[in-house]
Amino acid sequence: MSTRRFFVAIALPAPVRDALVALAEPLPGTSWTRPETLHLTLRFIGGVPEEKIADITHHLATVRVEPFILPIEGVGAFPPKGPPRVLWSGVGQGHPRLHQLRQQVDDALLASGLTDLDVRTFHPHVTLARCTPTGAPTFTRWMHLHQQFAAPPFRVNAFELYASELRPGGVVHTPVQRFVLRK
Ligand code: 2AM
């Protein structure tokens, strides 16, 4: 039985992706996200059987959140201390509709029967790069250089369910279904 991995995310419009791509530079041990796969994950689902997807999309379609404006800004690293594994850009404080959206997505997934959602705090971010733990001073310089970064704010009109597959050329994200935001 095929079990692709799935996740729910906000797709980023081209001007935001362009601004994020401009943060990339050759850094030791660092692999930058391909522009077409930049996204803001709302919830990683993981591997589920394909026959479960209809139920998941049925429940995700019940989400009711008004469209909202989201500025992607600032940069940081996971973990916040020690050698970075991930470089990201975030969303700053606030943005209650983003958190409302995440909560409703979780509620929908739970209602569809998924029980093992990760309980860690939601840190909304766009993963820009993954790093092997080398060159810490270089990352400090990069983060300092871009701490005032701000992508053009954009209107979140929808969210998407994606399938993620590891192919020989790297990870491929395929949109499965788009859910338009509405009250
Ligand atoms: P992130 O890069 O924004 O942290 C699809 O794999 C997306 O789901 C990834 O880009 C990742 O988002 C997120 N994700 C969260 N937990 C994950 C996990 N355990 N394995 C893979 N991806 C995960």
mmCIF file of N, CA, C and O and ligand atoms in Angstrom, residues 5 7 39 41 44 125 127 130 164 173, ligand 1:
data_model
loop_
_atom_site.group_PDB
_atom_site.id
_atom_site.type_symbol
_atom_site.label_atom_id
_atom_site.label_comp_id
_atom_site.label_asym_id
_atom_site.label_seq_id
_atom_site.Cartn_x
_atom_site.Cartn_y
_atom_site.Cartn_z
ATOM 1 N N ARG A 5 3.796 10.912 2.383
ATOM 2 C CA ARG A 5 3.663 11.735 3.585
ATOM 3 C C ARG A 5 2.868 12.980 3.212
ATOM 4 O O ARG A 5 2.970 13.469 2.083
ATOM 5 N N PHE A 7 1.211 16.966 4.436
ATOM 6 C CA PHE A 7 1.257 18.088 5.371
ATOM 7 C C PHE A 7 0.320 19.181 4.879
ATOM 8 O O PHE A 7 -0.047 19.224 3.697
ATOM 9 N N HIS A 39 7.365 27.119 1.788
ATOM 10 C CA HIS A 39 5.985 27.124 2.280
ATOM 11 C C HIS A 39 6.008 27.363 3.777
ATOM 12 O O HIS A 39 7.061 27.245 4.420
ATOM 13 N N THR A 41 4.470 25.663 6.955
ATOM 14 C CA THR A 41 3.738 24.465 7.389
ATOM 15 C C THR A 41 2.773 24.816 8.520
ATOM 16 O O THR A 41 3.156 25.435 9.510
ATOM 17 N N PHE A 44 2.280 19.104 10.029
ATOM 18 C CA PHE A 44 2.844 17.932 9.370
ATOM 19 C C PHE A 44 2.015 16.723 9.791
ATOM 20 O O PHE A 44 1.821 16.491 10.984
ATOM 21 N N HIS A 125 6.943 29.226 10.692
ATOM 22 C CA HIS A 125 8.198 29.599 10.028
ATOM 23 C C HIS A 125 8.220 29.035 8.612
ATOM 24 O O HIS A 125 7.463 28.107 8.299
ATOM 25 N N THR A 127 10.984 27.263 6.310
ATOM 26 C CA THR A 127 12.343 26.703 6.334
ATOM 27 C C THR A 127 13.099 27.169 5.095
ATOM 28 O O THR A 127 12.683 26.907 3.961
ATOM 29 N N ARG A 130 18.577 23.786 5.416
ATOM 30 C CA ARG A 130 18.941 22.784 6.423
ATOM 31 C C ARG A 130 20.461 22.727 6.478
ATOM 32 O O ARG A 130 21.133 22.864 5.446
ATOM 33 N N SER A 164 4.151 14.785 0.101
ATOM 34 C CA SER A 164 5.600 14.950 0.042
ATOM 35 C C SER A 164 6.227 13.608 -0.291
ATOM 36 O O SER A 164 5.916 12.601 0.344
ATOM 37 N N HIS A 173 6.997 18.269 -3.506
ATOM 38 C CA HIS A 173 5.711 18.547 -2.855
ATOM 39 C C HIS A 173 4.642 18.682 -3.927
ATOM 40 O O HIS A 173 4.765 19.503 -4.830
HETATM 41 P P1 2AM B 1 9.346 22.828 8.098
HETATM 42 O O1 2AM B 1 10.447 22.565 7.125
HETATM 43 O O2 2AM B 1 8.643 24.083 7.856
HETATM 44 O O3 2AM B 1 9.742 22.629 9.524
HETATM 45 C C1 2AM B 1 6.945 18.762 4.854
HETATM 46 O O4 2AM B 1 7.805 17.724 5.139
HETATM 47 C C2 2AM B 1 7.045 19.810 5.910
HETATM 48 O O5 2AM B 1 6.494 19.335 7.132
HETATM 49 C C3 2AM B 1 8.481 20.130 6.198
HETATM 50 O O6 2AM B 1 8.865 21.218 5.390
HETATM 51 C C4 2AM B 1 8.477 20.466 7.653
HETATM 52 O O7 2AM B 1 8.244 21.807 7.772
HETATM 53 C C5 2AM B 1 7.234 19.850 8.218
HETATM 54 N N1 2AM B 1 7.545 18.849 9.225
HETATM 55 C C6 2AM B 1 7.262 18.963 10.537
HETATM 56 N N2 2AM B 1 7.609 17.859 11.196
HETATM 57 C C7 2AM B 1 8.160 17.034 10.291
HETATM 58 C C8 2AM B 1 8.738 15.727 10.363
HETATM 59 N N3 2AM B 1 8.798 15.053 11.512
HETATM 60 N N4 2AM B 1 9.219 15.214 9.228
HETATM 61 C C9 2AM B 1 9.168 15.893 8.059
HETATM 62 N N5 2AM B 1 8.629 17.105 7.925
HETATM 63 C C10 2AM B 1 8.126 17.669 9.019
#
